[in-house]
XYZ file of C-alpha atoms in Angstrom:
525
model
C 23.444 43.419 -20.568
C 21.880 40.597 -18.502
C 20.426 37.392 -19.887
C 17.704 35.177 -18.505
C 16.464 31.751 -19.543
C 12.752 30.870 -19.662
C 11.078 27.556 -20.422
C 7.469 27.703 -21.585
C 4.978 24.901 -22.143
C 3.137 24.964 -25.476
C -0.112 25.745 -23.649
C 1.275 28.966 -22.131
C -0.475 32.208 -23.140
C 1.275 35.587 -22.826
C -0.855 38.691 -23.100
C -0.686 41.601 -25.581
C 1.019 39.841 -28.465
C 1.525 42.124 -31.465
C 3.980 43.020 -34.194
C 6.577 45.722 -34.105
C 6.692 46.675 -30.443
C 10.166 45.393 -29.634
C 13.244 47.379 -30.637
C 12.589 47.655 -34.352
C 10.687 45.946 -37.120
C 13.725 43.952 -38.207
C 14.149 42.205 -34.882
C 13.107 38.572 -34.931
C 10.589 37.739 -32.243
C 9.223 34.585 -30.637
C 7.915 32.621 -33.610
C 7.348 35.932 -35.412
C 5.407 37.664 -32.613
C 6.406 40.493 -30.271
C 5.215 40.169 -26.698
C 4.895 43.112 -24.343
C 6.374 42.328 -20.920
C 5.422 43.653 -17.538
C 8.588 45.737 -17.166
C 8.935 49.402 -17.976
C 11.047 48.390 -20.925
C 10.480 45.733 -23.507
C 11.658 42.160 -23.361
C 12.761 40.406 -26.511
C 12.230 36.692 -26.963
C 14.996 35.560 -29.316
C 14.640 32.443 -31.332
C 17.965 32.220 -33.148
C 19.840 30.521 -30.313
C 22.521 27.894 -30.778
C 21.689 25.845 -27.708
C 23.538 22.770 -28.907
C 26.825 24.589 -28.412
C 26.041 24.762 -24.704
C 25.457 21.029 -24.564
C 21.734 21.505 -23.911
C 18.825 19.717 -25.467
C 15.314 21.035 -25.771
C 12.602 18.809 -24.325
C 9.908 17.795 -26.814
C 6.796 19.879 -26.304
C 8.636 22.827 -24.726
C 10.059 26.074 -26.137
C 13.208 27.567 -24.588
C 14.266 31.179 -25.112
C 16.568 33.826 -23.664
C 15.171 37.012 -22.141
C 17.446 40.019 -22.712
C 17.128 43.222 -20.735
C 19.010 46.282 -21.859
C 18.465 48.692 -18.932
C 18.934 48.763 -15.167
C 18.770 45.712 -12.936
C 15.200 44.561 -12.752
C 13.501 41.191 -12.306
C 10.253 39.803 -13.655
C 8.409 36.498 -13.551
C 6.359 35.227 -16.449
C 3.664 32.919 -15.074
C 1.964 30.341 -17.262
C -1.738 29.948 -16.575
C -2.716 26.731 -14.794
C -5.457 24.805 -16.508
C -7.124 22.604 -13.923
C -8.428 19.232 -15.106
C -12.007 18.680 -14.104
C -12.051 15.550 -11.992
C -14.890 13.051 -11.981
C -16.743 13.194 -8.675
C -18.118 9.934 -7.304
C -20.990 11.796 -5.669
C -22.163 13.100 -9.038
C -22.360 9.727 -10.811
C -25.200 7.183 -10.783
C -25.515 3.803 -12.488
C -28.537 2.189 -14.132
C -28.392 -1.579 -14.648
C -30.853 -2.938 -17.192
C -32.519 -6.112 -15.958
C -32.971 -7.527 -19.454
C -35.969 -8.421 -21.543
C -37.654 -11.799 -21.924
C -34.276 -13.558 -22.134
C -35.190 -15.532 -25.250
C -31.528 -15.922 -26.269
C -30.731 -17.720 -22.990
C -33.885 -19.867 -22.890
C -34.477 -22.345 -21.187
C -32.138 -20.930 -18.496
C -34.456 -17.903 -18.338
C -37.716 -19.861 -18.181
C -38.017 -19.037 -14.461
C -35.367 -16.342 -13.927
C -34.429 -12.966 -15.386
C -31.238 -12.924 -17.456
C -29.175 -11.139 -14.761
C -30.231 -13.779 -12.220
C -28.756 -16.688 -14.217
C -25.881 -18.360 -12.284
C -22.321 -18.022 -13.570
C -18.934 -19.285 -12.456
C -20.269 -21.722 -9.868
C -21.546 -19.321 -7.190
C -22.227 -15.927 -8.819
C -25.149 -14.429 -10.728
C -24.802 -12.320 -13.864
C -26.020 -9.227 -11.984
C -22.969 -9.528 -9.709
C -20.696 -8.433 -12.579
C -21.970 -4.847 -13.075
C -22.817 -4.524 -9.379
C -19.276 -5.480 -8.328
C -17.761 -3.201 -10.972
C -19.816 -0.325 -9.544
C -18.720 -1.092 -5.983
C -15.053 -1.417 -6.955
C -15.301 1.856 -8.909
C -16.749 3.672 -5.904
C -20.175 4.268 -7.479
C -22.762 3.858 -4.728
C -25.928 5.203 -6.354
C -27.324 2.279 -8.317
C -30.727 1.651 -9.911
C -31.715 -1.785 -11.250
C -34.600 -1.889 -13.748
C -36.460 -5.210 -13.712
C -39.442 -6.656 -15.544
C -39.428 -10.325 -16.659
C -39.222 -13.182 -14.123
C -37.786 -10.770 -11.591
C -38.569 -12.620 -8.334
C -35.229 -14.456 -8.032
C -33.312 -11.358 -9.188
C -35.031 -9.144 -6.616
C -34.364 -11.716 -3.907
C -30.668 -11.953 -4.803
C -30.222 -8.153 -4.829
C -31.979 -7.874 -1.479
C -29.842 -10.557 0.158
C -26.548 -9.361 -1.302
C -26.624 -5.594 -1.677
C -29.141 -4.317 0.862
C -29.836 -4.967 4.540
C -26.986 -7.028 5.975
C -25.251 -7.355 2.610
C -22.648 -5.020 1.091
C -22.569 -1.577 2.744
C -23.032 1.459 0.486
C -22.478 4.178 3.094
C -24.571 7.175 2.075
C -25.406 5.505 -1.248
C -28.186 3.107 -2.164
C -29.362 0.317 -4.439
C -32.926 0.696 -5.677
C -34.876 -1.870 -7.662
C -37.216 -0.110 -10.093
C -39.725 -2.724 -11.194
C -41.877 -2.238 -14.273
C -45.267 -0.929 -13.274
C -48.372 0.556 -14.810
C -49.282 4.186 -14.193
C -52.037 6.599 -15.126
C -52.520 7.560 -18.765
C -52.455 5.605 -22.019
C -48.668 5.192 -22.174
C -48.585 4.220 -18.499
C -50.480 1.013 -19.280
C -47.553 -0.389 -21.273
C -44.695 -2.440 -19.892
C -41.122 -1.580 -20.875
C -40.892 -1.471 -24.673
C -37.090 -1.448 -24.806
C -33.940 -0.259 -23.044
C -34.594 3.453 -23.665
C -38.267 3.191 -22.765
C -37.380 1.466 -19.493
C -35.163 4.400 -18.493
C -37.730 6.928 -19.786
C -40.433 5.551 -17.507
C -38.249 6.330 -14.496
C -36.757 9.691 -15.473
C -38.685 11.210 -12.568
C -36.205 9.442 -10.264
C -33.477 11.863 -11.336
C -35.608 14.820 -10.303
C -35.817 13.469 -6.784
C -34.041 15.422 -4.043
C -31.412 12.748 -3.420
C -30.524 12.609 -7.146
C -30.356 16.359 -7.777
C -26.520 16.449 -7.898
C -26.118 13.649 -10.438
C -24.255 15.055 -13.465
C -23.450 11.806 -15.299
C -25.271 8.502 -15.617
C -23.719 5.148 -16.551
C -26.088 2.681 -18.237
C -25.047 -0.972 -17.976
C -26.209 -4.356 -19.246
C -26.743 -7.340 -16.992
C -25.454 -10.046 -19.362
C -21.752 -9.240 -19.899
C -18.587 -10.618 -18.284
C -15.756 -8.113 -17.760
C -13.929 -6.094 -15.118
C -13.934 -2.308 -15.551
C -13.244 0.817 -13.500
C -16.269 2.920 -14.434
C -14.683 6.071 -12.995
C -11.891 5.859 -15.596
C -14.680 5.623 -18.139
C -16.447 8.665 -16.660
C -13.185 10.634 -16.462
C -12.639 10.040 -20.179
C -16.222 11.153 -20.779
C -15.583 14.400 -18.874
C -12.157 15.066 -20.407
C -13.645 15.014 -23.901
C -16.683 17.055 -22.873
C -18.792 14.306 -24.437
C -22.564 14.299 -24.411
C -22.516 10.512 -24.720
C -19.631 8.041 -24.454
C -19.795 4.422 -25.606
C -17.383 1.807 -24.324
C -16.135 -0.061 -27.406
C -13.961 -3.067 -28.191
C -12.551 -4.591 -31.394
C -14.307 -7.758 -32.662
C -13.828 -10.242 -35.486
C -16.019 -10.852 -38.518
C -17.842 -13.889 -37.093
C -19.203 -11.956 -34.107
C -19.688 -8.504 -35.633
C -23.367 -8.925 -36.513
C -24.206 -9.542 -32.852
C -23.256 -5.997 -31.816
C -23.758 -2.370 -32.631
C -20.790 -1.321 -34.795
C -19.200 2.120 -34.892
C -16.843 4.180 -37.005
C -14.680 6.813 -35.329
C -12.522 9.711 -36.475
C -8.910 10.417 -35.477
C -10.058 12.066 -32.234
C -12.287 9.199 -31.099
C -15.576 10.828 -32.030
C -18.166 8.382 -33.340
C -19.204 9.337 -36.858
C -21.437 6.365 -37.648
C -23.351 3.746 -35.647
C -25.088 0.664 -37.043
C -27.008 -1.745 -34.812
C -26.308 -5.443 -35.574
C -25.771 -5.007 -39.338
C -25.564 -7.947 -41.740
C -24.344 -8.513 -45.301
C -23.164 -5.402 -47.131
C -24.239 -3.169 -44.256
C -21.867 -5.038 -41.970
C -19.045 -4.933 -44.492
C -19.477 -1.173 -44.803
C -18.669 -0.837 -41.085
C -15.184 -2.342 -41.452
C -12.392 -0.067 -40.216
C -8.633 -0.180 -39.804
C -8.542 -1.043 -36.104
C -4.822 -0.297 -35.937
C -5.952 3.302 -35.249
C -7.055 2.151 -31.781
C -3.724 0.525 -30.996
C -4.011 -2.977 -32.469
C -1.030 -4.518 -34.234
C -1.390 -5.139 -38.009
C -2.064 -8.859 -37.364
C -4.649 -8.116 -34.660
C -6.289 -5.500 -36.884
C -6.779 -8.110 -39.623
C -8.428 -10.508 -37.152
C -10.669 -7.815 -35.615
C -11.671 -5.331 -38.340
C -14.739 -3.980 -36.517
C -15.291 -1.748 -33.484
C -18.264 -2.914 -31.417
C -20.277 -1.083 -28.790
C -20.179 -2.988 -25.492
C -23.574 -1.715 -24.393
C -21.923 0.385 -21.670
C -22.970 4.050 -22.009
C -22.188 7.276 -20.175
C -24.596 10.213 -20.572
C -24.629 13.730 -19.271
C -27.801 13.684 -17.198
C -29.398 16.682 -18.920
C -28.586 15.226 -22.354
C -30.147 11.856 -21.449
C -33.335 13.429 -20.137
C -33.610 15.726 -23.168
C -33.148 12.847 -25.631
C -35.717 10.615 -23.938
C -38.365 13.236 -23.239
C -38.174 15.782 -26.030
C -35.928 14.793 -28.940
C -36.973 11.150 -29.332
C -40.019 10.591 -27.090
C -41.230 7.602 -29.123
C -37.869 5.821 -29.520
C -37.708 2.710 -27.362
C -34.161 1.358 -27.741
C -30.744 2.908 -27.186
C -28.830 0.756 -29.663
C -31.173 0.807 -32.638
C -32.779 4.246 -32.239
C -31.371 6.740 -29.713
C -27.612 6.332 -30.292
C -27.662 6.306 -34.152
C -29.751 9.491 -34.143
C -27.694 11.235 -31.449
C -24.459 10.639 -33.379
C -25.618 13.174 -35.985
C -25.964 16.187 -33.691
C -24.240 15.372 -30.372
C -20.660 14.853 -29.272
C -20.650 11.043 -29.040
C -17.244 9.627 -28.135
C -15.763 6.107 -28.127
C -13.893 4.786 -25.091
C -11.716 1.885 -26.234
C -11.735 -0.924 -23.676
C -8.602 -3.065 -23.928
C -9.269 -5.806 -21.378
C -11.327 -9.009 -21.400
C -14.986 -8.550 -22.299
C -17.601 -11.085 -23.387
C -21.282 -10.696 -24.204
C -22.802 -13.833 -22.692
C -26.426 -13.191 -23.562
C -26.592 -16.310 -25.802
C -26.329 -19.989 -24.879
C -23.148 -20.664 -26.878
C -21.196 -17.648 -25.609
C -22.518 -18.198 -22.071
C -21.390 -21.840 -22.092
C -17.962 -21.098 -23.589
C -17.277 -18.198 -21.216
C -18.117 -20.345 -18.191
C -15.916 -23.259 -19.230
C -13.095 -20.821 -20.048
C -13.028 -19.940 -16.348
C -11.832 -23.494 -15.677
C -8.865 -23.244 -18.086
C -5.415 -23.612 -16.583
C -4.614 -20.023 -17.595
C -7.995 -18.304 -17.963
C -8.353 -14.943 -19.707
C -10.732 -13.808 -16.976
C -10.775 -14.651 -13.266
C -13.145 -13.776 -10.473
C -10.152 -14.005 -8.135
C -8.633 -10.545 -7.674
C -7.924 -9.194 -4.166
C -8.057 -5.551 -5.321
C -11.306 -5.785 -7.278
C -13.258 -8.738 -5.851
C -16.627 -9.827 -7.177
C -19.427 -9.925 -4.631
C -22.353 -12.286 -4.297
C -24.843 -13.504 -1.716
C -23.255 -15.151 1.359
C -24.601 -18.691 1.672
C -22.758 -19.802 4.818
C -22.112 -23.261 3.345
C -19.602 -25.840 4.586
C -16.488 -26.711 2.561
C -16.869 -29.195 -0.270
C -16.199 -32.864 0.610
C -14.354 -34.945 -1.993
C -13.841 -38.697 -1.609
C -11.453 -40.643 -3.903
C -12.197 -38.440 -6.923
C -10.146 -37.111 -9.828
C -10.468 -33.370 -10.474
C -8.715 -31.687 -13.421
C -9.060 -28.027 -14.516
C -12.333 -27.551 -12.664
C -14.100 -25.151 -10.319
C -15.893 -26.784 -7.380
C -18.197 -24.474 -5.414
C -19.138 -24.555 -1.718
C -21.059 -27.283 0.028
C -20.686 -30.082 -2.578
C -20.388 -33.853 -2.112
C -18.181 -35.655 -4.665
C -17.746 -39.412 -4.231
C -15.420 -41.509 -6.435
C -16.097 -39.419 -9.536
C -14.154 -37.720 -12.355
C -14.560 -34.000 -13.114
C -12.640 -32.682 -16.136
C -12.776 -29.068 -17.372
C -16.126 -28.424 -15.724
C -17.790 -26.147 -13.190
C -19.722 -27.667 -10.296
C -22.164 -25.316 -8.544
C -22.953 -25.081 -4.852
C -24.655 -27.984 -3.011
C -24.046 -30.345 -5.944
C -24.080 -34.107 -5.330
C -22.088 -36.426 -7.596
C -22.339 -40.137 -6.797
C -19.736 -42.838 -7.417
C -18.767 -43.535 -11.025
C -19.991 -40.153 -12.320
C -17.933 -38.555 -15.111
C -18.312 -34.872 -16.003
C -16.442 -33.348 -18.927
C -16.939 -29.878 -20.442
C -20.043 -29.445 -18.303
C -21.565 -26.523 -16.399
C -23.514 -27.772 -13.381
C -25.298 -24.957 -11.526
C -26.001 -26.839 -8.293
C -28.981 -26.730 -5.972
C -30.857 -24.239 -3.786
C -31.239 -26.657 -0.870
C -29.992 -29.960 0.509
C -31.785 -33.288 0.655
C -30.805 -35.352 3.697
C -29.320 -38.826 3.424
C -32.579 -40.333 4.679
C -34.595 -38.382 2.090
C -32.266 -39.536 -0.689
C -32.512 -43.175 0.473
C -36.295 -42.951 0.631
C -36.532 -41.526 -2.921
C -34.216 -44.217 -4.291
C -36.264 -46.935 -2.565
C -39.385 -45.612 -4.296
C -37.632 -45.593 -7.696
C -37.521 -41.820 -7.785
C -34.550 -39.573 -8.602
C -33.040 -37.240 -5.971
C -31.406 -33.906 -6.736
C -27.913 -34.348 -8.155
C -26.310 -36.975 -10.407
C -26.719 -40.715 -9.819
C -24.196 -43.574 -10.000
C -22.219 -44.334 -13.179
C -23.698 -41.436 -15.167
C -21.533 -39.971 -17.975
C -22.144 -36.359 -19.029
C -20.356 -34.289 -21.647
C -20.918 -30.873 -23.284
C -23.920 -30.050 -21.123
C -25.518 -27.328 -18.985
C -27.351 -28.633 -15.909
C -29.605 -25.989 -14.355
C -30.488 -25.628 -10.672
C -32.150 -28.468 -8.734
C -32.017 -30.879 -11.690
C -32.421 -34.601 -10.986
C -30.344 -36.987 -13.093
C -30.641 -40.715 -12.390
C -28.084 -43.530 -12.465
C -26.520 -45.103 -15.583
C -27.497 -42.071 -17.708
C -25.468 -41.026 -20.762
C -25.703 -37.397 -21.929
C -23.393 -36.582 -24.840
C -25.603 -35.680 -27.844
C -24.709 -38.924 -29.586
C -26.640 -37.965 -32.755
C -24.996 -34.520 -33.083
C -28.312 -32.629 -32.977
C -27.888 -28.835 -33.199
C -31.322 -27.654 -32.020
C -34.119 -29.494 -30.226
C -36.947 -28.867 -27.757
C -37.865 -31.956 -25.733
C -39.179 -30.673 -22.403
C -41.271 -33.839 -21.908
C -37.980 -35.793 -21.873
C -36.290 -33.230 -19.635
C -33.884 -31.485 -21.985
C -33.296 -28.950 -24.767
C -30.460 -28.633 -27.268
C -29.038 -25.265 -28.341
C -26.018 -24.951 -30.685
C -25.268 -28.629 -30.026
C -25.200 -28.053 -26.242
C -27.591 -30.168 -24.172
C -29.455 -28.196 -21.498
C -31.203 -29.876 -18.573
C -33.572 -27.128 -17.300
C -34.306 -26.209 -13.709
C -36.040 -28.945 -11.674
C -36.077 -31.313 -14.670
C -35.812 -35.081 -14.171
C -33.755 -37.487 -16.313
C -34.733 -41.023 -15.416
C -32.358 -43.947 -14.829
C -30.720 -45.422 -17.924
C -31.651 -42.549 -20.278
C -29.344 -41.992 -23.269
C -29.321 -38.543 -24.911
């Protein structure tokens, strides 16, 4: 009698399994089943084997047995079926970046620019975050939907990502601006995130988009670094109709996001958009189920949607056109309804992510970039962030003290102090200036030395910051003009104020000097 050893994975399937076909009814089979082999005689899979006596250990997740043949010499091979994993194909994925609404939460920074066009980190724009993530992920079919104050956004996209900017090979970047079309509904502008995509569903019936199987929908006001193809692969592996990228959040921030509940397999069972009070409390979950430690789970008892969605293309088109043709928003209408009758999965994102669509979070996230050990950095050689090339000279610094700061290209700093601040491109800081906890966005153009001297001689204020000015806890927008001997530090502790005639606003205690505003010499705020 010859003996053979076989090792089978738990996913292996052997054909013709039935009782009582081996030897006799009393024989013990493989977990109680008899399996007909491909030989002329039967093969018995024994389970009562004392493998420990042979010094062998069984690997977890595998079953080991001995094959016994009782007749002439004969050999057989039992093949386990190979189950191929369906791989995400870059050519079958497109991205839609939402250009944002009126930008009321970031006003006055959005008084003349769309939310994604607002500067961040000294030399970038918010749109550069999802655009760079797409490029680094290999996604080269990108649509940007724009509507409010879109001129500067369109100009930035054109300069950076089309023409002589970043190359997309056989891909493309298309700006889809809100427009009016024939019919009653065609006379309306975008009514929400879902309506914006609905108005351009015809794009995905175009010849060059016919092979798109999955669509990623992205926001233009978040700061994070993500490989979207990992996200799409997870979406495919779970055969999801919709996948939401989610992250744990604490109680203080929970009402700012859509909150979800998930089951043990990651399927979303409930979705609530920006709940408050008892509705918010009802969305609390034990976030240790997504890998948080007990202490972390106590600090972050909610799971928030990041506003990053993956849809099967046919599912997206069906939801927008036929199932919910009058629903205008993904977060408050489409997603909560789809959870009930579609396979909606959660993809847990475990890296840095910040929604910076509000003044306070925008300000804090920017200053955090200047920390000695920041949680997020634009500097990464493997996944760089792209922006428009300005071809500016290096910054010139004379007799100045710089501590925990980011100084962008083409600046002039003369005998000044910059502490935990960001200084944008083409900024001019004169002697005696002190910046602390300040975000200065810079300027779009230079003024020559003769122009500056002429303005000062006339008692006017040039672009930049004049002599002996002290600024703290402030956002200074593009091309702002701040005179000499000015003090900006919110001395009265005002939380909210609108004083455009004086050249500033206050939001959450943060003073904002809007674009092209002028603060005259000697002003105290």
